[in-house]
C-alpha atoms as a printed R data frame, in Angstrom:
    type eleno elety resid chain resno      x       y      z
1   ATOM     1    CA   MET     A     1 48.417 -38.901 42.407
2   ATOM     2    CA   ASP     A     2 45.287 -37.378 43.846
3   ATOM     3    CA   ASP     A     3 42.373 -39.637 43.044
4   ATOM     4    CA   GLY     A     4 40.384 -36.800 41.736
5   ATOM     5    CA   LEU     A     5 42.789 -35.943 39.069
6   ATOM     6    CA   ALA     A     6 43.553 -39.591 37.687
7   ATOM     7    CA   ALA     A     7 41.191 -39.309 34.865
8   ATOM     8    CA   MET     A     8 43.286 -36.475 33.247
9   ATOM     9    CA   ASP     A     9 45.429 -38.989 31.408
10  ATOM    10    CA   ASP     A    10 42.647 -39.765 28.808
11  ATOM    11    CA   GLY     A    11 39.169 -38.723 27.898
12  ATOM    12    CA   PRO     A    12 37.659 -35.257 27.225
13  ATOM    13    CA   ALA     A    13 39.774 -33.699 29.936
14  ATOM    14    CA   ALA     A    14 42.992 -34.372 28.104
15  ATOM    15    CA   MET     A    15 41.650 -33.266 24.641
16  ATOM    16    CA   ASP     A    16 42.196 -29.819 23.244
17  ATOM    17    CA   ALA     A    17 39.521 -27.687 21.653
18  ATOM    18    CA   THR     A    18 40.379 -28.708 18.054
19  ATOM    19    CA   ALA     A    19 39.880 -32.409 18.992
20  ATOM    20    CA   VAL     A    20 36.615 -31.673 20.773
21  ATOM    21    CA   ALA     A    21 35.175 -29.876 17.888
22  ATOM    22    CA   GLY     A    22 36.323 -32.376 15.358
23  ATOM    23    CA   MET     A    23 34.716 -35.293 17.363
24  ATOM    24    CA   VAL     A    24 31.287 -33.258 17.712
25  ATOM    25    CA   THR     A    25 31.193 -32.257 13.991
26  ATOM    26    CA   ARG     A    26 31.905 -35.876 12.879
27  ATOM    27    CA   ARG     A    27 29.356 -36.882 15.361
28  ATOM    28    CA   GLU     A    28 31.689 -39.286 17.105
29  ATOM    29    CA   ALA     A    29 30.623 -37.636 20.231
30  ATOM    30    CA   SER     A    30 28.065 -35.200 21.230
31  ATOM    31    CA   ALA     A    31 28.309 -31.667 22.655
32  ATOM    32    CA   VAL     A    32 26.378 -32.822 25.634
33  ATOM    33    CA   ASP     A    33 29.031 -35.584 26.013
34  ATOM    34    CA   MET     A    34 31.767 -33.123 26.099
35  ATOM    35    CA   VAL     A    35 29.920 -30.610 28.393
36  ATOM    36    CA   THR     A    36 29.023 -33.268 30.653
37  ATOM    37    CA   ALA     A    37 32.541 -34.241 31.090
38  ATOM    38    CA   ALA     A    38 33.654 -30.852 31.643
39  ATOM    39    CA   LEU     A    39 31.116 -30.194 34.354
40  ATOM    40    CA   ALA     A    40 32.124 -33.537 36.061
41  ATOM    41    CA   ARG     A    41 35.799 -32.433 35.964
42  ATOM    42    CA   LEU     A    42 34.732 -29.028 37.475
43  ATOM    43    CA   ASP     A    43 32.768 -30.535 40.183
44  ATOM    44    CA   ASP     A    44 35.724 -32.915 41.021
45  ATOM    45    CA   VAL     A    45 38.574 -30.319 40.849
46  ATOM    46    CA   ASP     A    46 37.097 -26.924 41.501
47  ATOM    47    CA   PRO     A    47 36.464 -27.209 45.251
48  ATOM    48    CA   ARG     A    48 40.076 -27.192 45.819
49  ATOM    49    CA   LEU     A    49 41.419 -25.193 42.869
50  ATOM    50    CA   ARG     A    50 38.794 -22.349 43.039
51  ATOM    51    CA   ALA     A    51 39.198 -21.316 39.495
52  ATOM    52    CA   PHE     A    52 35.435 -20.327 39.031
53  ATOM    53    CA   ARG     A    53 33.421 -17.680 40.577
54  ATOM    54    CA   ASP     A    54 30.131 -18.907 39.123
55  ATOM    55    CA   THR     A    55 29.036 -21.926 37.065
56  ATOM    56    CA   TRP     A    56 25.912 -22.626 35.090
57  ATOM    57    CA   PRO     A    57 25.534 -26.257 34.490
58  ATOM    58    CA   ASP     A    58 21.867 -26.332 33.505
59  ATOM    59    CA   GLN     A    59 22.347 -23.463 30.909
60  ATOM    60    CA   ALA     A    60 25.517 -25.167 29.574
61  ATOM    61    CA   LEU     A    61 23.702 -28.474 28.958
62  ATOM    62    CA   ALA     A    62 20.828 -26.591 27.190
63  ATOM    63    CA   THR     A    63 23.225 -24.908 24.928
64  ATOM    64    CA   ALA     A    64 25.118 -28.042 24.235
65  ATOM    65    CA   ARG     A    65 21.736 -29.693 23.091
66  ATOM    66    CA   ALA     A    66 21.217 -26.853 20.774
67  ATOM    67    CA   VAL     A    67 24.789 -27.320 19.334
68  ATOM    68    CA   ASP     A    68 23.984 -30.996 18.705
69  ATOM    69    CA   ARG     A    69 20.743 -30.020 17.013
70  ATOM    70    CA   ALA     A    70 22.669 -27.611 14.712
71  ATOM    71    CA   VAL     A    71 25.210 -30.347 13.811
72  ATOM    72    CA   ALA     A    72 22.374 -32.864 13.137
73  ATOM    73    CA   ARG     A    73 21.063 -30.487 10.559
74  ATOM    74    CA   GLY     A    74 24.394 -30.314  8.702
75  ATOM    75    CA   GLU     A    75 25.990 -27.246 10.341
76  ATOM    76    CA   ARG     A    76 29.667 -27.275 11.108
77  ATOM    77    CA   PRO     A    77 30.486 -24.742 13.663
78  ATOM    78    CA   ARG     A    78 34.478 -24.328 14.092
79  ATOM    79    CA   LEU     A    79 34.327 -24.875 17.887
80  ATOM    80    CA   ALA     A    80 31.174 -27.122 18.032
81  ATOM    81    CA   GLY     A    81 30.581 -28.431 21.606
82  ATOM    82    CA   VAL     A    82 33.747 -26.910 22.945
83  ATOM    83    CA   PRO     A    83 33.178 -26.173 26.691
84  ATOM    84    CA   ILE     A    84 34.816 -22.888 27.636
85  ATOM    85    CA   ALA     A    85 35.077 -20.519 30.687
86  ATOM    86    CA   VAL     A    86 34.903 -16.847 30.568
87  ATOM    87    CA   LYS     A    87 36.753 -14.301 32.452
88  ATOM    88    CA   ALA     A    88 34.577 -12.753 35.014
89  ATOM    89    CA   TRP     A    89 35.224  -9.134 33.890
90  ATOM    90    CA   GLN     A    90 34.245  -9.927 30.374
91  ATOM    91    CA   ARG     A    91 30.870 -11.658 31.006
92  ATOM    92    CA   ILE     A    92 28.849 -13.869 28.618
93  ATOM    93    CA   GLN     A    93 27.587 -10.726 26.785
94  ATOM    94    CA   ALA     A    94 31.174  -9.656 25.689
95  ATOM    95    CA   PRO     A    95 31.885  -9.429 22.031
96  ATOM    96    CA   GLN     A    96 34.612 -12.112 22.230
97  ATOM    97    CA   THR     A    97 32.237 -14.464 23.979
98  ATOM    98    CA   GLU     A    98 29.649 -14.015 21.545
99  ATOM    99    CA   ARG     A    99 31.802 -14.845 18.469
100 ATOM   100    CA   LEU     A   100 32.862 -17.926 20.368
101 ATOM   101    CA   ARG     A   101 29.366 -19.056 21.043
102 ATOM   102    CA   ARG     A   102 28.369 -18.371 17.492
103 ATOM   103    CA   GLU     A   103 30.948 -21.114 16.471
104 ATOM   104    CA   GLY     A   104 29.561 -23.642 18.883
105 ATOM   105    CA   CYS     A   105 31.275 -22.875 22.140
106 ATOM   106    CA   VAL     A   106 29.407 -23.641 25.490
107 ATOM   107    CA   VAL     A   107 30.035 -21.398 28.430
108 ATOM   108    CA   VAL     A   108 30.189 -23.316 31.608
109 ATOM   109    CA   GLY     A   109 30.962 -20.548 33.936
110 ATOM   110    CA   LEU     A   110 32.950 -17.477 34.998
111 ATOM   111    CA   THR     A   111 36.557 -17.596 36.021
112 ATOM   112    CA   SER     A   112 38.169 -15.800 38.925
113 ATOM   113    CA   VAL     A   113 39.968 -12.368 38.818
114 ATOM   114    CA   PRO     A   114 41.570 -10.284 41.528
115 ATOM   115    CA   ARG     A   115 39.772  -7.768 43.693
116 ATOM   116    CA   PRO     A   116 39.515  -4.326 41.943
117 ATOM   117    CA   SER     A   117 41.604  -2.885 44.985
118 ATOM   118    CA   THR     A   118 44.517  -5.464 44.705
119 ATOM   119    CA   ASP     A   119 47.738  -3.700 44.349
120 ATOM   120    CA   TRP     A   120 49.082  -6.588 42.507
121 ATOM   121    CA   GLN     A   121 46.862  -8.449 40.107
122 ATOM   122    CA   THR     A   122 48.526 -12.036 39.990
123 ATOM   123    CA   TRP     A   123 45.823 -14.069 41.809
124 ATOM   124    CA   GLY     A   124 42.190 -14.695 41.691
125 ATOM   125    CA   HIS     A   125 39.486 -14.120 44.150
126 ATOM   126    CA   THR     A   126 36.468 -16.294 44.945
127 ATOM   127    CA   ASP     A   127 34.070 -16.234 47.939
128 ATOM   128    CA   ARG     A   128 35.575 -19.601 48.772
129 ATOM   129    CA   GLY     A   129 39.161 -18.350 48.877
130 ATOM   130    CA   PRO     A   130 41.932 -17.484 46.522
131 ATOM   131    CA   THR     A   131 42.503 -19.517 43.226
132 ATOM   132    CA   LEU     A   132 45.310 -21.900 43.520
133 ATOM   133    CA   ASN     A   133 48.048 -22.705 40.985
134 ATOM   134    CA   PRO     A   134 47.434 -26.172 39.647
135 ATOM   135    CA   TRP     A   135 51.050 -27.090 40.097
136 ATOM   136    CA   ARG     A   136 51.610 -25.928 43.613
137 ATOM   137    CA   ALA     A   137 48.791 -25.084 46.043
138 ATOM   138    CA   ASP     A   138 51.115 -22.585 47.928
139 ATOM   139    CA   ARG     A   139 51.479 -20.400 44.712
140 ATOM   140    CA   THR     A   140 49.289 -18.220 42.691
141 ATOM   141    CA   PRO     A   141 48.366 -18.951 39.137
142 ATOM   142    CA   GLY     A   142 49.195 -15.478 37.937
143 ATOM   143    CA   GLY     A   143 46.655 -12.863 36.740
144 ATOM   144    CA   SER     A   144 44.603 -11.175 36.100
145 ATOM   145    CA   SER     A   145 43.394 -14.112 33.992
146 ATOM   146    CA   ALA     A   146 43.867 -16.201 36.876
147 ATOM   147    CA   GLY     A   147 41.047 -18.631 36.875
148 ATOM   148    CA   SER     A   148 41.053 -18.997 33.197
149 ATOM   149    CA   ALA     A   149 44.669 -20.244 33.205
150 ATOM   150    CA   ALA     A   150 44.129 -22.457 36.183
151 ATOM   151    CA   ALA     A   151 41.073 -23.914 34.538
152 ATOM   152    CA   VAL     A   152 42.745 -24.726 31.376
153 ATOM   153    CA   ALA     A   153 45.718 -26.236 33.007
154 ATOM   154    CA   ALA     A   154 43.680 -28.422 35.191
155 ATOM   155    CA   GLY     A   155 41.777 -29.854 32.106
156 ATOM   156    CA   ILE     A   156 38.360 -28.528 33.152
157 ATOM   157    CA   VAL     A   157 37.994 -26.728 29.981
158 ATOM   158    CA   PRO     A   158 40.402 -26.492 26.920
159 ATOM   159    CA   LEU     A   159 39.905 -22.933 26.301
160 ATOM   160    CA   ALA     A   160 39.201 -19.809 28.450
161 ATOM   161    CA   THR     A   161 38.742 -16.141 27.636
162 ATOM   162    CA   GLY     A   162 40.956 -13.426 28.960
163 ATOM   163    CA   SER     A   163 42.394 -10.009 28.430
164 ATOM   164    CA   ASP     A   164 45.835  -8.593 28.621
165 ATOM   165    CA   GLY     A   165 46.519  -5.045 29.617
166 ATOM   166    CA   ALA     A   166 49.926  -5.561 31.132
167 ATOM   167    CA   GLY     A   167 50.492  -9.318 30.861
168 ATOM   168    CA   SER     A   168 47.212 -10.462 32.349
169 ATOM   169    CA   LEU     A   169 47.076 -13.401 29.943
170 ATOM   170    CA   ARG     A   170 50.737 -14.095 29.477
171 ATOM   171    CA   ILE     A   171 51.783 -14.202 33.093
172 ATOM   172    CA   PRO     A   172 49.142 -16.812 34.150
173 ATOM   173    CA   ALA     A   173 49.819 -18.837 31.177
174 ATOM   174    CA   ALA     A   174 53.525 -18.939 32.012
175 ATOM   175    CA   TRP     A   175 52.897 -19.848 35.569
176 ATOM   176    CA   CYS     A   176 50.243 -22.538 34.793
177 ATOM   177    CA   GLY     A   177 52.045 -24.180 31.775
178 ATOM   178    CA   VAL     A   178 49.636 -23.349 28.993
179 ATOM   179    CA   LEU     A   179 49.607 -20.905 26.071
180 ATOM   180    CA   ALA     A   180 48.150 -17.382 25.763
181 ATOM   181    CA   LEU     A   181 48.592 -14.869 22.766
182 ATOM   182    CA   LYS     A   182 48.006 -11.195 23.164
183 ATOM   183    CA   PRO     A   183 47.157 -10.015 19.677
184 ATOM   184    CA   THR     A   184 48.319  -6.646 18.240
185 ATOM   185    CA   ASN     A   185 46.613  -4.015 20.103
186 ATOM   186    CA   GLY     A   186 43.636  -2.585 18.395
187 ATOM   187    CA   ARG     A   187 42.947  -5.611 16.013
188 ATOM   188    CA   VAL     A   188 40.010  -6.490 18.266
189 ATOM   189    CA   PRO     A   189 37.815  -3.536 19.590
190 ATOM   190    CA   THR     A   190 37.821  -3.191 23.455
191 ATOM   191    CA   ARG     A   191 36.321  -0.817 25.826
192 ATOM   192    CA   ASP     A   192 39.699   0.165 27.367
193 ATOM   193    CA   PRO     A   193 40.158   3.787 26.502
194 ATOM   194    CA   SER     A   194 43.922   3.546 27.334
195 ATOM   195    CA   GLY     A   195 44.551   1.282 24.281
196 ATOM   196    CA   LEU     A   196 46.528  -0.904 26.498
197 ATOM   197    CA   ALA     A   197 44.363  -4.061 26.557
198 ATOM   198    CA   ALA     A   198 43.745  -6.655 24.109
199 ATOM   199    CA   LEU     A   199 41.437  -9.640 24.186
200 ATOM   200    CA   GLY     A   200 42.620 -13.236 23.849
201 ATOM   201    CA   ALA     A   201 42.248 -16.619 25.272
202 ATOM   202    CA   VAL     A   202 44.131 -19.302 27.417
203 ATOM   203    CA   VAL     A   203 44.675 -22.643 25.625
204 ATOM   204    CA   ARG     A   204 46.635 -25.842 25.705
205 ATOM   205    CA   THR     A   205 47.950 -26.154 22.107
206 ATOM   206    CA   ALA     A   206 49.267 -24.007 19.404
207 ATOM   207    CA   ARG     A   207 46.559 -25.207 16.896
208 ATOM   208    CA   ASP     A   208 43.974 -24.088 19.551
209 ATOM   209    CA   ALA     A   209 45.541 -20.671 19.581
210 ATOM   210    CA   ALA     A   210 45.181 -20.632 15.824
211 ATOM   211    CA   LEU     A   211 41.607 -21.712 15.845
212 ATOM   212    CA   HIS     A   212 40.728 -19.243 18.478
213 ATOM   213    CA   LEU     A   213 42.419 -16.459 16.649
214 ATOM   214    CA   SER     A   214 40.714 -17.426 13.361
215 ATOM   215    CA   VAL     A   215 37.333 -16.854 15.140
216 ATOM   216    CA   LEU     A   216 38.304 -13.757 17.049
217 ATOM   217    CA   LEU     A   217 39.682 -12.022 14.023
218 ATOM   218    CA   ASP     A   218 37.713 -13.702 11.427
219 ATOM   219    CA   GLU     A   219 40.877 -14.605  9.426
220 ATOM   220    CA   PRO     A   220 42.327 -17.965  8.612
221 ATOM   221    CA   PHE     A   221 45.138 -19.000 10.955
222 ATOM   222    CA   THR     A   222 46.558 -22.584 10.976
223 ATOM   223    CA   VAL     A   223 49.819 -24.262 12.307
224 ATOM   224    CA   ASP     A   224 49.166 -27.702 10.552
225 ATOM   225    CA   ASP     A   225 52.479 -28.909  8.944
226 ATOM   226    CA   ASP     A   226 53.608 -25.313  8.857
227 ATOM   227    CA   VAL     A   227 57.159 -25.775 10.194
228 ATOM   228    CA   PRO     A   228 59.091 -22.647 10.205
229 ATOM   229    CA   ALA     A   229 62.737 -22.675  9.209
230 ATOM   230    CA   GLY     A   230 65.569 -20.067  9.812
231 ATOM   231    CA   LEU     A   231 63.440 -17.283 11.338
232 ATOM   232    CA   ARG     A   232 65.774 -14.636 12.326
233 ATOM   233    CA   ALA     A   233 65.610 -14.426 16.252
234 ATOM   234    CA   ALA     A   234 66.846 -11.825 18.806
235 ATOM   235    CA   TRP     A   235 67.163 -12.846 22.394
236 ATOM   236    CA   SER     A   236 66.896 -10.570 25.359
237 ATOM   237    CA   THR     A   237 66.836 -11.669 29.212
238 ATOM   238    CA   SER     A   238 66.012  -8.275 30.479
239 ATOM   239    CA   LEU     A   239 64.926  -6.108 27.660
240 ATOM   240    CA   GLY     A   240 67.735  -3.720 28.946
241 ATOM   241    CA   PHE     A   241 66.108  -2.782 32.425
242 ATOM   242    CA   ALA     A   242 64.420  -5.625 34.163
243 ATOM   243    CA   ALA     A   243 65.834  -7.668 37.028
244 ATOM   244    CA   VAL     A   244 65.061 -11.396 36.024
245 ATOM   245    CA   ASP     A   245 65.523 -14.452 38.150
246 ATOM   246    CA   PRO     A   246 68.357 -16.545 36.688
247 ATOM   247    CA   GLU     A   247 66.387 -19.682 36.606
248 ATOM   248    CA   GLN     A   248 63.556 -18.155 34.622
249 ATOM   249    CA   ALA     A   249 65.997 -16.909 32.073
250 ATOM   250    CA   ALA     A   250 67.902 -20.150 31.851
251 ATOM   251    CA   VAL     A   251 64.640 -22.410 31.347
252 ATOM   252    CA   ALA     A   252 63.328 -19.958 28.795
253 ATOM   253    CA   ARG     A   253 66.587 -19.725 26.871
254 ATOM   254    CA   ALA     A   254 66.927 -23.576 26.824
255 ATOM   255    CA   ALA     A   255 63.542 -23.706 25.082
256 ATOM   256    CA   ALA     A   256 64.692 -21.140 22.658
257 ATOM   257    CA   ASP     A   257 68.078 -23.067 22.054
258 ATOM   258    CA   ARG     A   258 66.130 -26.154 21.178
259 ATOM   259    CA   LEU     A   259 64.597 -24.272 18.303
260 ATOM   260    CA   SER     A   260 67.873 -22.948 17.190
261 ATOM   261    CA   GLU     A   261 69.364 -26.525 17.261
262 ATOM   262    CA   ALA     A   262 66.378 -27.768 15.175
263 ATOM   263    CA   GLY     A   263 66.888 -25.000 12.544
264 ATOM   264    CA   VAL     A   264 63.573 -23.367 13.487
265 ATOM   265    CA   ILE     A   265 65.304 -19.960 14.368
266 ATOM   266    CA   ALA     A   266 68.772 -18.476 13.576
267 ATOM   267    CA   TRP     A   267 70.209 -16.123 16.201
268 ATOM   268    CA   ARG     A   268 70.962 -12.537 15.170
269 ATOM   269    CA   PRO     A   269 73.029 -10.941 17.758
270 ATOM   270    CA   GLY     A   270 72.494  -7.357 18.748
271 ATOM   271    CA   PRO     A   271 71.400  -5.279 21.667
272 ATOM   272    CA   VAL     A   272 67.828  -5.052 22.917
273 ATOM   273    CA   ARG     A   273 67.898  -2.013 25.310
274 ATOM   274    CA   LEU     A   274 64.458  -0.581 25.963
275 ATOM   275    CA   LEU     A   275 63.658   2.034 28.582
276 ATOM   276    CA   ASP     A   276 61.577   0.791 31.439
277 ATOM   277    CA   PRO     A   277 57.918   1.308 30.228
278 ATOM   278    CA   GLU     A   278 56.395   1.537 33.784
279 ATOM   279    CA   PRO     A   279 56.120   5.488 33.653
280 ATOM   280    CA   ALA     A   280 54.447   5.291 30.209
281 ATOM   281    CA   TRP     A   281 52.083   2.380 31.126
282 ATOM   282    CA   ARG     A   282 50.826   4.048 34.342
283 ATOM   283    CA   GLU     A   283 50.341   7.284 32.727
284 ATOM   284    CA   MET     A   284 48.472   5.764 29.739
285 ATOM   285    CA   ARG     A   285 46.284   3.828 32.227
286 ATOM   286    CA   GLU     A   286 45.345   6.959 34.365
287 ATOM   287    CA   ARG     A   287 45.355   9.636 31.762
288 ATOM   288    CA   PRO     A   288 44.756   8.201 28.256
289 ATOM   289    CA   SER     A   289 45.893  11.133 26.379
290 ATOM   290    CA   PRO     A   290 49.052  12.620 24.764
291 ATOM   291    CA   SER     A   291 51.561  13.334 27.502
292 ATOM   292    CA   ALA     A   292 55.007  13.031 28.778
293 ATOM   293    CA   ALA     A   293 54.690   9.272 28.064
294 ATOM   294    CA   ALA     A   294 54.856  10.046 24.396
295 ATOM   295    CA   GLN     A   295 58.584  10.626 24.498
296 ATOM   296    CA   LEU     A   296 59.351   7.276 26.294
297 ATOM   297    CA   ARG     A   297 57.095   5.487 23.702
298 ATOM   298    CA   SER     A   298 58.775   7.138 20.857
299 ATOM   299    CA   VAL     A   299 62.164   5.893 22.075
300 ATOM   300    CA   ASN     A   300 61.160   2.338 22.599
301 ATOM   301    CA   ASP     A   301 59.242   2.038 19.322
302 ATOM   302    CA   ALA     A   302 62.325   3.295 17.449
303 ATOM   303    CA   ARG     A   303 64.470   0.682 19.336
304 ATOM   304    CA   LEU     A   304 61.950  -2.046 18.661
305 ATOM   305    CA   ARG     A   305 61.995  -1.110 14.927
306 ATOM   306    CA   GLU     A   306 65.763  -1.595 14.962
307 ATOM   307    CA   VAL     A   307 65.214  -5.042 16.593
308 ATOM   308    CA   PHE     A   308 62.749  -6.164 13.864
309 ATOM   309    CA   ASP     A   309 64.810  -4.853 11.118
310 ATOM   310    CA   ARG     A   310 67.375  -7.512 11.898
311 ATOM   311    CA   ALA     A   311 65.042 -10.141 13.553
312 ATOM   312    CA   ASP     A   312 61.556 -11.687 12.641
313 ATOM   313    CA   VAL     A   313 60.864 -12.393 16.330
314 ATOM   314    CA   LEU     A   314 62.171 -11.285 19.703
315 ATOM   315    CA   LEU     A   315 62.298 -13.952 22.592
316 ATOM   316    CA   THR     A   316 62.558 -13.355 26.304
317 ATOM   317    CA   PRO     A   317 61.581 -15.052 29.535
318 ATOM   318    CA   ALA     A   318 57.724 -14.544 30.002
319 ATOM   319    CA   THR     A   319 58.063 -13.511 33.508
320 ATOM   320    CA   PRO     A   320 60.932 -12.125 35.609
321 ATOM   321    CA   ILE     A   321 60.100 -14.244 38.676
322 ATOM   322    CA   PRO     A   322 58.512 -17.645 39.320
323 ATOM   323    CA   ALA     A   323 54.997 -17.950 40.680
324 ATOM   324    CA   HIS     A   324 54.868 -16.480 44.007
325 ATOM   325    CA   GLY     A   325 53.044 -17.173 47.264
326 ATOM   326    CA   HIS     A   326 49.422 -16.062 48.097
327 ATOM   327    CA   ALA     A   327 51.027 -13.312 50.449
328 ATOM   328    CA   GLY     A   328 52.088 -11.401 47.292
329 ATOM   329    CA   PRO     A   329 55.308 -10.880 45.291
330 ATOM   330    CA   GLY     A   330 56.937  -8.491 47.459
331 ATOM   331    CA   THR     A   331 58.621  -5.569 45.561
332 ATOM   332    CA   ALA     A   332 59.019  -7.687 42.353
333 ATOM   333    CA   LEU     A   333 57.006  -6.596 39.340
334 ATOM   334    CA   SER     A   334 55.850  -9.681 37.419
335 ATOM   335    CA   VAL     A   335 54.804  -7.569 34.482
336 ATOM   336    CA   SER     A   336 58.233  -6.062 33.777
337 ATOM   337    CA   LEU     A   337 58.837  -8.208 30.719
338 ATOM   338    CA   THR     A   338 55.284  -8.046 29.290
339 ATOM   339    CA   TRP     A   339 53.661  -4.582 29.748
340 ATOM   340    CA   GLY     A   340 56.110  -2.841 27.432
341 ATOM   341    CA   PHE     A   341 54.435  -4.664 24.551
342 ATOM   342    CA   ASN     A   342 50.947  -3.450 25.693
343 ATOM   343    CA   VAL     A   343 52.446   0.076 25.429
344 ATOM   344    CA   SER     A   344 53.933  -0.516 21.978
345 ATOM   345    CA   GLY     A   345 51.141  -2.591 20.761
346 ATOM   346    CA   HIS     A   346 53.253  -5.510 19.494
347 ATOM   347    CA   PRO     A   347 51.691  -9.167 19.446
348 ATOM   348    CA   ALA     A   348 53.221 -11.477 22.069
349 ATOM   349    CA   ILE     A   349 52.675 -15.057 23.050
350 ATOM   350    CA   SER     A   350 53.694 -16.901 26.137
351 ATOM   351    CA   ILE     A   351 54.621 -20.580 25.496
352 ATOM   352    CA   PRO     A   352 55.375 -23.227 28.092
353 ATOM   353    CA   ALA     A   353 59.308 -23.554 28.103
354 ATOM   354    CA   GLY     A   354 60.009 -26.033 31.086
355 ATOM   355    CA   PHE     A   355 60.098 -26.094 34.820
356 ATOM   356    CA   GLY     A   356 61.932 -24.437 37.653
357 ATOM   357    CA   ARG     A   357 63.468 -26.476 40.547
358 ATOM   358    CA   ASP     A   358 60.372 -25.659 42.706
359 ATOM   359    CA   GLY     A   359 58.195 -27.562 40.055
360 ATOM   360    CA   THR     A   360 56.410 -24.536 38.706
361 ATOM   361    CA   PRO     A   361 56.175 -23.921 34.981
362 ATOM   362    CA   VAL     A   362 58.310 -21.352 33.066
363 ATOM   363    CA   GLY     A   363 57.293 -19.461 30.082
364 ATOM   364    CA   LEU     A   364 58.997 -18.389 26.891
365 ATOM   365    CA   GLN     A   365 57.603 -15.003 25.511
366 ATOM   366    CA   VAL     A   366 57.832 -14.501 21.839
367 ATOM   367    CA   VAL     A   367 57.139 -11.022 20.267
368 ATOM   368    CA   ALA     A   368 56.613 -10.222 16.578
369 ATOM   369    CA   PRO     A   369 56.143  -7.014 14.536
370 ATOM   370    CA   HIS     A   370 52.657  -5.525 14.437
371 ATOM   371    CA   GLY     A   371 50.120  -7.788 12.676
372 ATOM   372    CA   HIS     A   372 52.489 -10.899 12.643
373 ATOM   373    CA   GLU     A   373 50.333 -13.130 14.887
374 ATOM   374    CA   ALA     A   374 50.793 -16.090 12.415
375 ATOM   375    CA   THR     A   375 54.509 -16.054 12.961
376 ATOM   376    CA   LEU     A   376 53.899 -16.328 16.856
377 ATOM   377    CA   LEU     A   377 51.700 -19.358 16.247
378 ATOM   378    CA   ARG     A   378 54.376 -21.064 14.065
379 ATOM   379    CA   VAL     A   379 57.049 -20.678 16.669
380 ATOM   380    CA   ALA     A   380 54.678 -21.897 19.277
381 ATOM   381    CA   ALA     A   381 53.871 -25.021 17.206
382 ATOM   382    CA   ALA     A   382 57.710 -25.593 16.768
383 ATOM   383    CA   VAL     A   383 58.284 -25.226 20.530
384 ATOM   384    CA   GLU     A   384 55.590 -28.017 21.155
385 ATOM   385    CA   ARG     A   385 57.323 -30.159 18.423
386 ATOM   386    CA   HIS     A   386 60.641 -29.897 20.077
387 ATOM   387    CA   ALA     A   387 59.540 -29.861 23.731
388 ATOM   388    CA   PRO     A   388 60.834 -32.968 25.873
389 ATOM   389    CA   TRP     A   389 57.218 -33.455 27.240
390 ATOM   390    CA   PRO     A   390 53.868 -34.394 25.638
391 ATOM   391    CA   VAL     A   391 52.030 -31.353 24.213
392 ATOM   392    CA   LEU     A   392 48.800 -32.104 26.225
393 ATOM   393    CA   ALA     A   393 50.643 -32.883 29.464
394 ATOM   394    CA   SER     A   394 49.100 -30.993 32.205
395 ATOM   395    CA   ALA     A   395 49.179 -30.086 35.863
396 ATOM   396    CA   SER     A   396 47.473 -33.276 36.823
397 ATOM   397    CA   THR     A   397 49.523 -35.635 34.531
398 ATOM   398    CA   SER     A   398 52.270 -37.344 36.186
399 ATOM   399    CA   ALA     A   399 55.116 -36.765 33.817
400 ATOM   400    CA   SER     A   400 58.017 -37.742 31.862
401 ATOM   401    CA   ALA     A   401 61.517 -36.636 32.435
402 ATOM   402    CA   GLN     A   402 62.439 -33.043 31.680
403 ATOM   403    CA   THR     A   403 65.631 -31.463 30.430
404 ATOM   404    CA   SER     A   404 65.216 -28.392 32.701
405 ATOM   405    CA   ALA     A   405 63.416 -29.692 35.672
406 ATOM   406    CA   PRO     A   406 62.407 -32.804 37.584
407 ATOM   407    CA   ALA     A   407 59.428 -34.826 36.478
408 ATOM   408    CA   ARG     A   408 56.303 -32.965 36.175
409 ATOM   409    CA   PRO     A   409 54.593 -33.026 39.516
410 ATOM   410    CA   ALA     A   410 51.078 -34.434 40.246
411 ATOM   411    CA   ALA     A   411 48.742 -31.440 41.351
412 ATOM   412    CA   ARG     A   412 47.437 -31.501 44.861
413 ATOM   413    CA   TYR     A   413 45.133 -28.623 45.439
């Protein structure tokens, strides 16, 4: 294993946000301790990974000291002392970031995103070069929340903000082996006039996804001891139109079948045949007004209502292709399984499902009816419980045996 990554097996870099906040509020560790560890990890890993476009160590430590003073006064912020990264397009003044900071998060820097002129959005740009996938240096991390997913997967921070207008959270989460939930469109106000984008975050555990969503929506979400049983589930490899790599489908389906074998879900057979949402998505992005896209949307909305009449959740592969090289994906559309749910507005989550033969992670996408984010969190927690690898295993952890891939590789950026 690369010497710079060995410390990932223990210490703050191997903790999730829930654990960090718990230690800080119990005063078992300080916010300064946690932020110092994150900054050290960043300095060690990011020269190769290039997940960050800008970092603010002095400001982060000053904020951490302020969190420690608040805790000493008896305050208990829900995310006390948690070091986070912010997607560069959102900036520190963004409403999501402000909500997280009010709950004790400490921003350490801005993460990479693509250049605005990039035709495909599955990589991150920095002035030092492209962001690397933490599992394989010759692959992209996905995007557009590229640096956010890479930073979480590499153990620099346990939570990083992002946004999802076509799969920009779910795709990098899938390719980096972490979690990301796109809430129901419109539940959190955004500045996107098309209505396609939703704010969210990349995290490493289902309980962190619940904690983040609690802060983002100001509603209680939890996955503790909440084991679902018998959720009605529909499966679709292609949603009726997408060309999907067989291995991506097989790994995602294997993760879903583990849930079925454990009694978490019960399959409900039936077709899932949507129209390709690309024309509607592009028209909504370019001309956010009633138009010819309305007919396509109406058909797909009706078909999704039929799916959710018989099922509580819809499961698919998160991406149709594996993480591609830095030259681009060719003619493949990495968004083909995700952007339809930006058009329809349904909440969707990408959960680590396993690994392909090339050693890169594969994601399982779970979609629920509008407003049913809690169901997605319960499924994510169940996937973790029944996964054949440690929940907090990451791209720099040498790994245990997998059922769907060789042992998890050590990252070498």
